[in-house]
XYZ file of N, CA and C in Angstrom:
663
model
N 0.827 -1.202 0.000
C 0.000 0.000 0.000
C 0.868 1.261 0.000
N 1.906 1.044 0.809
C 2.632 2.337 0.803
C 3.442 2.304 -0.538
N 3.727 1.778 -1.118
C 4.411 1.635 -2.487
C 3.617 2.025 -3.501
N 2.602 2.122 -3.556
C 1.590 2.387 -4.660
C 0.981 3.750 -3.971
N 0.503 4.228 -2.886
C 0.571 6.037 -2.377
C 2.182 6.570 -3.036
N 3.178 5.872 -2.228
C 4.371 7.377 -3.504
C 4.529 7.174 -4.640
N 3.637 6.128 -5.443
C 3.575 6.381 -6.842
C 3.006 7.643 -7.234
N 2.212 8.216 -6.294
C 1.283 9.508 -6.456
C 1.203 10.540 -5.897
N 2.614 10.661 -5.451
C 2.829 11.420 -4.473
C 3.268 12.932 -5.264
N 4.070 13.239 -6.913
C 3.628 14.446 -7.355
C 2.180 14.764 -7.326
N 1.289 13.815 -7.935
C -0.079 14.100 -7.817
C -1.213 14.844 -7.023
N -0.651 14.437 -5.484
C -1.122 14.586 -4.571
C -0.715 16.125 -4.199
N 0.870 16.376 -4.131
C 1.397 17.889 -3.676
C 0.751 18.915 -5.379
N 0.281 18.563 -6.291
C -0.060 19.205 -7.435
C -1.765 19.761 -6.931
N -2.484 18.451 -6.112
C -3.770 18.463 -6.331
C -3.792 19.476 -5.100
N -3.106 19.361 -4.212
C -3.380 20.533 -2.899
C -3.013 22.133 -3.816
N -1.851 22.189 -4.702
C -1.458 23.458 -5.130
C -2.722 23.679 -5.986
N -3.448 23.068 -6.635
C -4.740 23.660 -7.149
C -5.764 23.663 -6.616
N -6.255 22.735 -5.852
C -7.233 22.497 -5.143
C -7.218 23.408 -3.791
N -7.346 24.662 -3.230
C -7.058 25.153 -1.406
C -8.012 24.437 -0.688
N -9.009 23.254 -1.134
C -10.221 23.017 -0.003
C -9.419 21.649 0.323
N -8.342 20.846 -0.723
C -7.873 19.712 -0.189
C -6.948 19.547 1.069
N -7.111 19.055 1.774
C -7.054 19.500 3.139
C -5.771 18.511 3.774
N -6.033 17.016 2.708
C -5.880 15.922 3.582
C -4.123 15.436 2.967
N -3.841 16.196 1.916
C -2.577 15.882 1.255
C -1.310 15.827 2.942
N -0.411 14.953 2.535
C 0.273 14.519 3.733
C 1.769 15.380 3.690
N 2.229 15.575 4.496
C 3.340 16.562 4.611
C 4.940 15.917 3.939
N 5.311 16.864 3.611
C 6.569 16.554 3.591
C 7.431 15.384 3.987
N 6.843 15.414 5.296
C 7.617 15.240 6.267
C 6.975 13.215 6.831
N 5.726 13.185 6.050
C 5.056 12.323 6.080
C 5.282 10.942 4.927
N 5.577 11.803 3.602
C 6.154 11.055 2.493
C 7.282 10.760 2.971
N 8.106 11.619 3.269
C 9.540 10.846 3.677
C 9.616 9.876 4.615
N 8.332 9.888 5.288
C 9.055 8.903 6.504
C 8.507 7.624 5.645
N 7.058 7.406 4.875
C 6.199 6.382 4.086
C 7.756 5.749 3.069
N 8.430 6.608 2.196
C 9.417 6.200 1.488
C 10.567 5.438 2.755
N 10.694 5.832 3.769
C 11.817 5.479 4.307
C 11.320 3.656 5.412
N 9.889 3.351 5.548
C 9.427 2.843 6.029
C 9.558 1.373 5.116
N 9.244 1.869 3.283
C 8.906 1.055 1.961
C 10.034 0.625 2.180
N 11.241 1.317 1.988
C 12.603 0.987 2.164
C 12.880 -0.272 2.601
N 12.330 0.404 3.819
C 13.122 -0.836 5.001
C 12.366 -2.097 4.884
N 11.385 -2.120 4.501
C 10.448 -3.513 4.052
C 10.853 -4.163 2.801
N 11.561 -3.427 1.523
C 11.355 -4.247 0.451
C 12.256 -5.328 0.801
N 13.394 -5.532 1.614
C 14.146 -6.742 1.681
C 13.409 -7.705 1.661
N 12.096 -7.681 2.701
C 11.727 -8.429 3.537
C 10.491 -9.347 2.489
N 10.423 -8.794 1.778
C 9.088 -8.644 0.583
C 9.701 -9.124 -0.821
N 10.738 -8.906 -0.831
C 12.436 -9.489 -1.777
C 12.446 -11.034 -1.478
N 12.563 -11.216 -0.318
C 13.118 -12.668 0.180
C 11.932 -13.701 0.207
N 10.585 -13.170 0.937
C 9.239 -14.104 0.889
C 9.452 -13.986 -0.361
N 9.191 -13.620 -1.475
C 8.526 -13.778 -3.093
C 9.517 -14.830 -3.756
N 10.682 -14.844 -3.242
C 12.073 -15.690 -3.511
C 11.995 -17.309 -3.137
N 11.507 -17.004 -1.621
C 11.125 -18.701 -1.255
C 10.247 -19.317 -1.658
N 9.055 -18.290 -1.936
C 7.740 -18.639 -1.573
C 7.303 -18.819 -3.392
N 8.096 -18.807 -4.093
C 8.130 -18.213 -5.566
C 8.724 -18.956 -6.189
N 9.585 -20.193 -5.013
C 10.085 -21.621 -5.839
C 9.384 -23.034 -5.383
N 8.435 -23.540 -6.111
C 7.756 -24.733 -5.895
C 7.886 -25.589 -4.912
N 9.265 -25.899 -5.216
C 9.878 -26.823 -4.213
C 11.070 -26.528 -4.239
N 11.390 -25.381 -3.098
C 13.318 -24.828 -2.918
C 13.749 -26.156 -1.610
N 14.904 -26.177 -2.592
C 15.776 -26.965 -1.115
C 16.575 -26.183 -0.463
N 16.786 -26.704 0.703
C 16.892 -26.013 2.077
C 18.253 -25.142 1.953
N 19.063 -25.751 0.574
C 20.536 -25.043 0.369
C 20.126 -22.894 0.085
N 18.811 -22.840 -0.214
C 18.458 -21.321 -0.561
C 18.365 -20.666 0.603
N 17.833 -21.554 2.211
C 17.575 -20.547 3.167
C 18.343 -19.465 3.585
N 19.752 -20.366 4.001
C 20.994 -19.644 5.028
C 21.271 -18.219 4.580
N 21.428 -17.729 3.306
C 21.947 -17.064 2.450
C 20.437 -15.984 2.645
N 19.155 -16.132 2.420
C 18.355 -15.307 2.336
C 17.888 -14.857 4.100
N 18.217 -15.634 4.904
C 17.406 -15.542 6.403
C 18.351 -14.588 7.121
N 19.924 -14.744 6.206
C 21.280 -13.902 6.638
C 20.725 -12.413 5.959
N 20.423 -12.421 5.216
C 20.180 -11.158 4.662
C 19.271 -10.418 5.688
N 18.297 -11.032 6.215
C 17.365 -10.243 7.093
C 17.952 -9.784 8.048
N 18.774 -11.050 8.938
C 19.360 -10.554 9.788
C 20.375 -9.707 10.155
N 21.113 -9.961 8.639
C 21.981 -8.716 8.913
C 21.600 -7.018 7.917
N 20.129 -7.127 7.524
C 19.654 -6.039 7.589
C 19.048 -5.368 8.695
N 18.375 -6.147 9.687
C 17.576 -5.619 11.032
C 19.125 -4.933 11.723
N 19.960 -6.010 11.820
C 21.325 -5.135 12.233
C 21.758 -3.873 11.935
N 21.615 -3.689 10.379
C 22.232 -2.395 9.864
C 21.146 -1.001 10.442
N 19.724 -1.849 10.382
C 18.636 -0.571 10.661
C 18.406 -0.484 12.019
N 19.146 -0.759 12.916
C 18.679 -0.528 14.689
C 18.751 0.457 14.530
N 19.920 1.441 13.831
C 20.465 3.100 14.309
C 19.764 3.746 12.905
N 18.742 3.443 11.966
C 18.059 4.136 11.185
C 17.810 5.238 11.423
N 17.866 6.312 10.582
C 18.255 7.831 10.977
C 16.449 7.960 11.677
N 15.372 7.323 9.956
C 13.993 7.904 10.738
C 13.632 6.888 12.450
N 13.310 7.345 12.793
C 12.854 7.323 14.330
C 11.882 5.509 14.493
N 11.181 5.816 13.742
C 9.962 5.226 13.401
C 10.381 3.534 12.938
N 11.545 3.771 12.624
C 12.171 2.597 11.302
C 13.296 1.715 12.592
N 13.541 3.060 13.348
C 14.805 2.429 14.596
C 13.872 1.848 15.748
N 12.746 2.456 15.622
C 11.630 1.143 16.963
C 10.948 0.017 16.567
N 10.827 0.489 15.217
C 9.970 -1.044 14.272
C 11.229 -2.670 14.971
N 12.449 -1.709 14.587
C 13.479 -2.729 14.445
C 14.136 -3.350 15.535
N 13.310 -2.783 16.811
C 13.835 -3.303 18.437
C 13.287 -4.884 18.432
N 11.689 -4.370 18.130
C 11.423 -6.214 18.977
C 11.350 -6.715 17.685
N 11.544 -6.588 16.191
C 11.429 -7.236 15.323
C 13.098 -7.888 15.485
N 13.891 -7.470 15.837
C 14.982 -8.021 15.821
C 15.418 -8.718 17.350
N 14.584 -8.620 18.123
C 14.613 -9.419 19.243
C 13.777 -10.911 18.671
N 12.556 -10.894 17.980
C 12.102 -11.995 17.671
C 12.645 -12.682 16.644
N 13.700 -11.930 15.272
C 14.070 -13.099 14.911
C 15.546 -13.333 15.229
N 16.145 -13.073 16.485
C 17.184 -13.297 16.960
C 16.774 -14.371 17.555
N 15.900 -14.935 18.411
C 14.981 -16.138 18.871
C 15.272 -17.067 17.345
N 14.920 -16.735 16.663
C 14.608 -17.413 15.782
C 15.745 -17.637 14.889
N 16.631 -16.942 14.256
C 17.959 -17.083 14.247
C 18.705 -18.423 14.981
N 18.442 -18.199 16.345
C 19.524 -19.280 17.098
C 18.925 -20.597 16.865
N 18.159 -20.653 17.031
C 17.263 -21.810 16.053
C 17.505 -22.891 14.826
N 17.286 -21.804 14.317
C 17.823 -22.237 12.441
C 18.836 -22.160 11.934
N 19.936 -21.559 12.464
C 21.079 -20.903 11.660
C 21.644 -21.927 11.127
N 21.826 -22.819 12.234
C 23.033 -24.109 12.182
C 22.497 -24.820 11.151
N 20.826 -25.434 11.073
C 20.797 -26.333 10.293
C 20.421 -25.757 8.852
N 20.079 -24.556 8.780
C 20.699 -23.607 7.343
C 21.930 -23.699 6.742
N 22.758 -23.329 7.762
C 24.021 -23.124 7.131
C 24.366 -24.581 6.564
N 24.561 -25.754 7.230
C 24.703 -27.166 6.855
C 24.170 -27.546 5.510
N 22.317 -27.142 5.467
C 22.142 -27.298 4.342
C 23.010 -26.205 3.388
N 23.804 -25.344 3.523
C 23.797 -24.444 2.519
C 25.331 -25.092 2.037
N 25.966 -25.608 2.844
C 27.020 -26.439 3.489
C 27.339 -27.868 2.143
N 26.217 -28.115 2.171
C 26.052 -29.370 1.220
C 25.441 -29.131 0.016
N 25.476 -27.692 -0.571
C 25.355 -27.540 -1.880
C 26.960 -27.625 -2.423
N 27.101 -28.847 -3.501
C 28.212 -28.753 -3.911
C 29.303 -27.330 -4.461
N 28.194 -26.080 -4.778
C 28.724 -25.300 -5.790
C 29.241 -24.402 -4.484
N 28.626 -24.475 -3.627
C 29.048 -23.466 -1.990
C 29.778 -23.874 -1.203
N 29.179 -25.030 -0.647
C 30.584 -25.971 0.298
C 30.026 -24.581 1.584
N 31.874 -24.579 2.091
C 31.773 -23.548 3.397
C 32.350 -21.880 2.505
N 32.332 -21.800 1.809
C 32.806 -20.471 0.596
C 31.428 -19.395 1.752
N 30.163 -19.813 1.561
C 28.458 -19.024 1.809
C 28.951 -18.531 2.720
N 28.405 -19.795 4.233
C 28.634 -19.253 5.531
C 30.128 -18.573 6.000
N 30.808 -18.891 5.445
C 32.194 -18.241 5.652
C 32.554 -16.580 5.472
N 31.643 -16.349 4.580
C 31.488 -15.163 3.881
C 29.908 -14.056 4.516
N 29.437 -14.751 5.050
C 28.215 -14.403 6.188
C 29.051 -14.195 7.553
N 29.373 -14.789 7.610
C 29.966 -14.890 9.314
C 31.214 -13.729 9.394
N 32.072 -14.052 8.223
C 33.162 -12.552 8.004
C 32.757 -11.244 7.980
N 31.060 -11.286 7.311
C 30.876 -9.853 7.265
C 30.103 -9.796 8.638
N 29.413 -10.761 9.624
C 28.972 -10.441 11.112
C 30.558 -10.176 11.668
N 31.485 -11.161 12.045
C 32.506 -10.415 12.803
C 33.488 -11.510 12.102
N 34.572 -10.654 11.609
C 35.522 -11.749 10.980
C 36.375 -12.531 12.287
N 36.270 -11.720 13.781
C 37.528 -12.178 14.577
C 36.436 -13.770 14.913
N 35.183 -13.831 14.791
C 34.730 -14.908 15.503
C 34.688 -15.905 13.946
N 34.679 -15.665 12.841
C 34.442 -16.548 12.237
C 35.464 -18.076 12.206
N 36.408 -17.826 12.376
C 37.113 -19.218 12.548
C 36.121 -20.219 13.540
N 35.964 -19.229 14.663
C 35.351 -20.136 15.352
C 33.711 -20.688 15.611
N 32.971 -19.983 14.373
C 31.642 -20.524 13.718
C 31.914 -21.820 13.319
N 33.162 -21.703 12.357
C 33.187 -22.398 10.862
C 33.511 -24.039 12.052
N 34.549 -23.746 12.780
C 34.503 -24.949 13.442
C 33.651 -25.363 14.132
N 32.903 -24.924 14.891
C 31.642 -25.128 15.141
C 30.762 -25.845 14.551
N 30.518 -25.713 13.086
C 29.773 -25.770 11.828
C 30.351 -27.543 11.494
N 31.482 -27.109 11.383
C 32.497 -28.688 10.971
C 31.855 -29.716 12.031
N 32.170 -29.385 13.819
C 31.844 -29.939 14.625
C 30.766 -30.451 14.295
N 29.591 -29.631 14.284
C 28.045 -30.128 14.080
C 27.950 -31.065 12.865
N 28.210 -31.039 12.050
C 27.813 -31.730 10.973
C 28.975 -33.170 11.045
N 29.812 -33.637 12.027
C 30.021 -34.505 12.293
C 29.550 -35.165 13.350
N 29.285 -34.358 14.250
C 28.207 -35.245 14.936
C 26.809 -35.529 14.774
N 26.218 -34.700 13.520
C 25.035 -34.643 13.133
C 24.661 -36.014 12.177
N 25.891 -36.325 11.468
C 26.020 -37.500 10.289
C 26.411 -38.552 10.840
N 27.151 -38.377 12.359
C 27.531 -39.791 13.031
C 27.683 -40.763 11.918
N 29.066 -40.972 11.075
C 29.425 -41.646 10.069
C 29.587 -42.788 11.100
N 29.148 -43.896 10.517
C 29.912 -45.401 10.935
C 31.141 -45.710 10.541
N 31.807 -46.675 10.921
C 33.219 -46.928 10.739
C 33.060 -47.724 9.121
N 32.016 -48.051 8.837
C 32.044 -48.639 7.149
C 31.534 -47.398 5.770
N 31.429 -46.146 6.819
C 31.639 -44.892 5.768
C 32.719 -44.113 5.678
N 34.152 -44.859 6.183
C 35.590 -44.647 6.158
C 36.151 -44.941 4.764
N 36.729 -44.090 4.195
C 37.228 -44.219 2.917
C 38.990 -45.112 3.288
N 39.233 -45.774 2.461
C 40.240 -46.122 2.306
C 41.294 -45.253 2.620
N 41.774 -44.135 2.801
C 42.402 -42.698 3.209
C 42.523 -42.661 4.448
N 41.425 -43.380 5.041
C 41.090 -43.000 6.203
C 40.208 -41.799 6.911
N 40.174 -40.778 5.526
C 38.992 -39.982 5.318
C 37.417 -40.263 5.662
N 36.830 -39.605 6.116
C 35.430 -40.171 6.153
C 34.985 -39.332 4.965
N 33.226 -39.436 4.208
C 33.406 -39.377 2.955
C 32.720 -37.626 3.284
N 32.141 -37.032 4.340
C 32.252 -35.889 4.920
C 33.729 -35.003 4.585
N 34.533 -35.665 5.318
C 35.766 -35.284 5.006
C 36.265 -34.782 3.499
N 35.971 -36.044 2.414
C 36.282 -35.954 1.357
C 35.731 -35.011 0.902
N 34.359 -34.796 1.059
C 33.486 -33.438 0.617
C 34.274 -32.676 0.350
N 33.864 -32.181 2.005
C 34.250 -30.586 2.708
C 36.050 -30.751 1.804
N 36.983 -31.577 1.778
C 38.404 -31.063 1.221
C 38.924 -30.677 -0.015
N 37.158 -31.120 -0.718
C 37.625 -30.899 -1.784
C 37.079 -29.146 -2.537
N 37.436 -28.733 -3.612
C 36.789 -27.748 -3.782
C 35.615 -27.859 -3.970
N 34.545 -26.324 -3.865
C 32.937 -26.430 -4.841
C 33.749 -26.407 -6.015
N 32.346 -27.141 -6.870
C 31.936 -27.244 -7.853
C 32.188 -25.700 -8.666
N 32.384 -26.004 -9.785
C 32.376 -24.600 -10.722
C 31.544 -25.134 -11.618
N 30.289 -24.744 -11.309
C 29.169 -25.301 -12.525
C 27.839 -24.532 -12.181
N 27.324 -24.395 -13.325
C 25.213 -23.739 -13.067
C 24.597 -25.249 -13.619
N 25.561 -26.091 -14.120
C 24.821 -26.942 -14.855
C 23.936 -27.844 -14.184
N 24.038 -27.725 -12.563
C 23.190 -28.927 -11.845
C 21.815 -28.278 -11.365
N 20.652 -28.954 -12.119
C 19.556 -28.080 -11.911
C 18.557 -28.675 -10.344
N 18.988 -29.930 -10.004
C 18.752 -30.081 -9.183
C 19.436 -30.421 -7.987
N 19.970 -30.059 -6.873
C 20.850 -30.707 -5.736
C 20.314 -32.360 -5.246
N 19.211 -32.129 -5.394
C 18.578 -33.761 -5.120
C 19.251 -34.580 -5.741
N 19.023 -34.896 -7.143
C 19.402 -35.585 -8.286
C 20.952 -35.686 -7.977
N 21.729 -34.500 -7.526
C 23.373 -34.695 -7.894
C 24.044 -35.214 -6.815
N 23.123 -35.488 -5.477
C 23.434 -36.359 -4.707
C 22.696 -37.801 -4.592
N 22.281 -37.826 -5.340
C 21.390 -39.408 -5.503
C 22.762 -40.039 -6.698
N 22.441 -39.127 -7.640
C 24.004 -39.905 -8.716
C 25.571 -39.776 -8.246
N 25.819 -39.206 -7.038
C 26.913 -39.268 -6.000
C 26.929 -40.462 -5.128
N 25.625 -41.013 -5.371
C 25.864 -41.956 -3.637
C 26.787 -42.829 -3.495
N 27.196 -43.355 -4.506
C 28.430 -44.232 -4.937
C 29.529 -43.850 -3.989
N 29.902 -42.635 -4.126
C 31.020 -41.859 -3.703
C 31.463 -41.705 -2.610
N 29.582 -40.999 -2.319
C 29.883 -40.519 -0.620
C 29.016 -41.001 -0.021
N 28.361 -42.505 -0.037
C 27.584 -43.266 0.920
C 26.452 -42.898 1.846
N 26.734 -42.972 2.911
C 25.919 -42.352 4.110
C 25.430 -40.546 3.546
N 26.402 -40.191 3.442
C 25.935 -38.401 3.543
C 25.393 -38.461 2.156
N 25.281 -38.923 1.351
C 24.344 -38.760 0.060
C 23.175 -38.817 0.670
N 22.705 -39.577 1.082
C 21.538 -40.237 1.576
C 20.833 -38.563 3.535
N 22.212 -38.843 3.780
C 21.584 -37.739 4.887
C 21.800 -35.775 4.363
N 22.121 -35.916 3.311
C 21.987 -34.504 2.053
C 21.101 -34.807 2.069
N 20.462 -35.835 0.928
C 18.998 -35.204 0.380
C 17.863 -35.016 1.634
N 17.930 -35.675 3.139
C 17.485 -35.241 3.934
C 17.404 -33.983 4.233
N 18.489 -33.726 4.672
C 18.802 -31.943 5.260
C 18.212 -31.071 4.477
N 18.188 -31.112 2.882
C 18.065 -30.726 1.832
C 16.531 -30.463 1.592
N 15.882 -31.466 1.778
C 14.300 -31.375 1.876
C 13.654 -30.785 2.681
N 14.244 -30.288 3.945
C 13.490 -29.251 4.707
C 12.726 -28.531 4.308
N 11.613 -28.393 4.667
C 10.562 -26.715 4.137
C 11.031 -25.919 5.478
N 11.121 -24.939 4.846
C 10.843 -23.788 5.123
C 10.240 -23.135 6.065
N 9.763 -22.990 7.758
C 8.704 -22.570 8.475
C 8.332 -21.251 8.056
N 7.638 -20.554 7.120
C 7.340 -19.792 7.154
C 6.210 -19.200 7.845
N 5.218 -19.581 8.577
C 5.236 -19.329 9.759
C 6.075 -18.256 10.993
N 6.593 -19.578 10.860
C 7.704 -18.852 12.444
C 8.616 -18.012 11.748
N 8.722 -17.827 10.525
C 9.897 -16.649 10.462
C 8.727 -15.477 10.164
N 7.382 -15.485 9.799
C 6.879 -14.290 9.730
C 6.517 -13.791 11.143
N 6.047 -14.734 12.089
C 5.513 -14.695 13.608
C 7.216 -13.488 13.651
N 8.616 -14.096 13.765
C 9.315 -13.512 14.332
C 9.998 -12.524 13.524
N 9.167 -11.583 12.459
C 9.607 -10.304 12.018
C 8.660 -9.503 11.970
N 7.144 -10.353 13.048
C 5.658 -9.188 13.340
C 6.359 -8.237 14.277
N 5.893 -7.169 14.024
C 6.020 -5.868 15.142
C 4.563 -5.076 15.444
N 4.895 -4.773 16.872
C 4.313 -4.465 17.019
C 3.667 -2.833 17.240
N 4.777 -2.765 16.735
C 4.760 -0.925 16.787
C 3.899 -0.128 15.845
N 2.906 0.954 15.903
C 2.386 1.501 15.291
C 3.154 2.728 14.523
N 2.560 3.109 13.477
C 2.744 4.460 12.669
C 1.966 4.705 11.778
């Protein structure tokens, strides 16, 4: 709604300069804050149309779009308009809740897109704080070995587990894989167990729900 009012917003300062009985045209001071409000929403309106706009997205799309929110609510706590810096108190208290939540098993899935590997979260976490990222990324490593609990008959000859082999090797340099499902089903050969617990991780939906519950605010304007 507010996107379609400053479509008309010469209109409106034209119809008061001819019109003296129109009374109700909004100030200056009113458009700017409506433009600065649109602003701060289109991310948010960017990212639903993105998830919600692929049939069936696997879970490798979340980490990368849920980071964006969060580290936009970050950038807008100190928003110059007033209005935009209180929206962003408890909206960023609720999806900080929600954040600690999901992050891990986002990032993992984002983790096991061949073309990303740890390149994504590595590059998320550097721009939150580069001094802590070493110690995400291990974190990240940690979890997803105890998450895959490999058996001793998903030991590669190397002595590698086939996790291992993954993560050491480079991503992929390709657009050509249209599905992540498919390119770990024709992998399983390779990498055994984690083929099989990919396309798991991978199939997650989405709560959209709980990520809209935790970017409601409740603040008026």
């Amino acid at each position: 709604m507010l996107e379609r009012a400053l479509k008309y917003r010469a209109g409106f300062i034209n119809l008061k300069t001819m019109d003296k009985n129109f009374k109700s045209s909004p100030t200056n001071e009113e458009w700017d804050r409506a433009k600065a409000i649109c602003d701060f929403l289109e991310p948010f309106d960017e990212i639903t149309k993105l998830i919600s706009g692929s049939t069936y997205p696997t879970s490798n799309m979340y980490f990368f779009q849920v980071w964006q929110i969060h580290n936009w609510l970050r950038v807008n706590e100190y928003n110059s308009d007033e209005i935009v810096s209180e929206m962003v108190i408890p909206m960023k208290e609720k999806f900080d809740k929600y954040w600690v939540e999901v992050s891990d098993i986002f990032a993992i899935a984002s983790i096991l897109d061949p073309r990303l590997k740890l390149t994504l979260v590595q590059y998320c976490f550097e721009r939150d704080c580069s001094f802590t990222c070493k110690t995400k990324i291990e974190h990240l490593r940690s979890k997803l070995k105890d998450f895959f609990a490999f058996r001793k008959s998903n030991v590669a000859v190397s002595g590698k587990s086939s996790l291992d082999i993954y993560l050491d090797e480079p991503p992929l340099d390709t657009t050509d894989i249209k599905s992540l499902l498919d390119w770990w089903k024709d992998n399983s050969k390779r990498f055994g167990e984690l083929s099989s617990v990919a396309c798991d991780v991978l199939s997650i939906p989405i709560t959209t729900v709980a990520s809209e519950s935790s970017l409601a605010s409740e603040v008026e304007f």
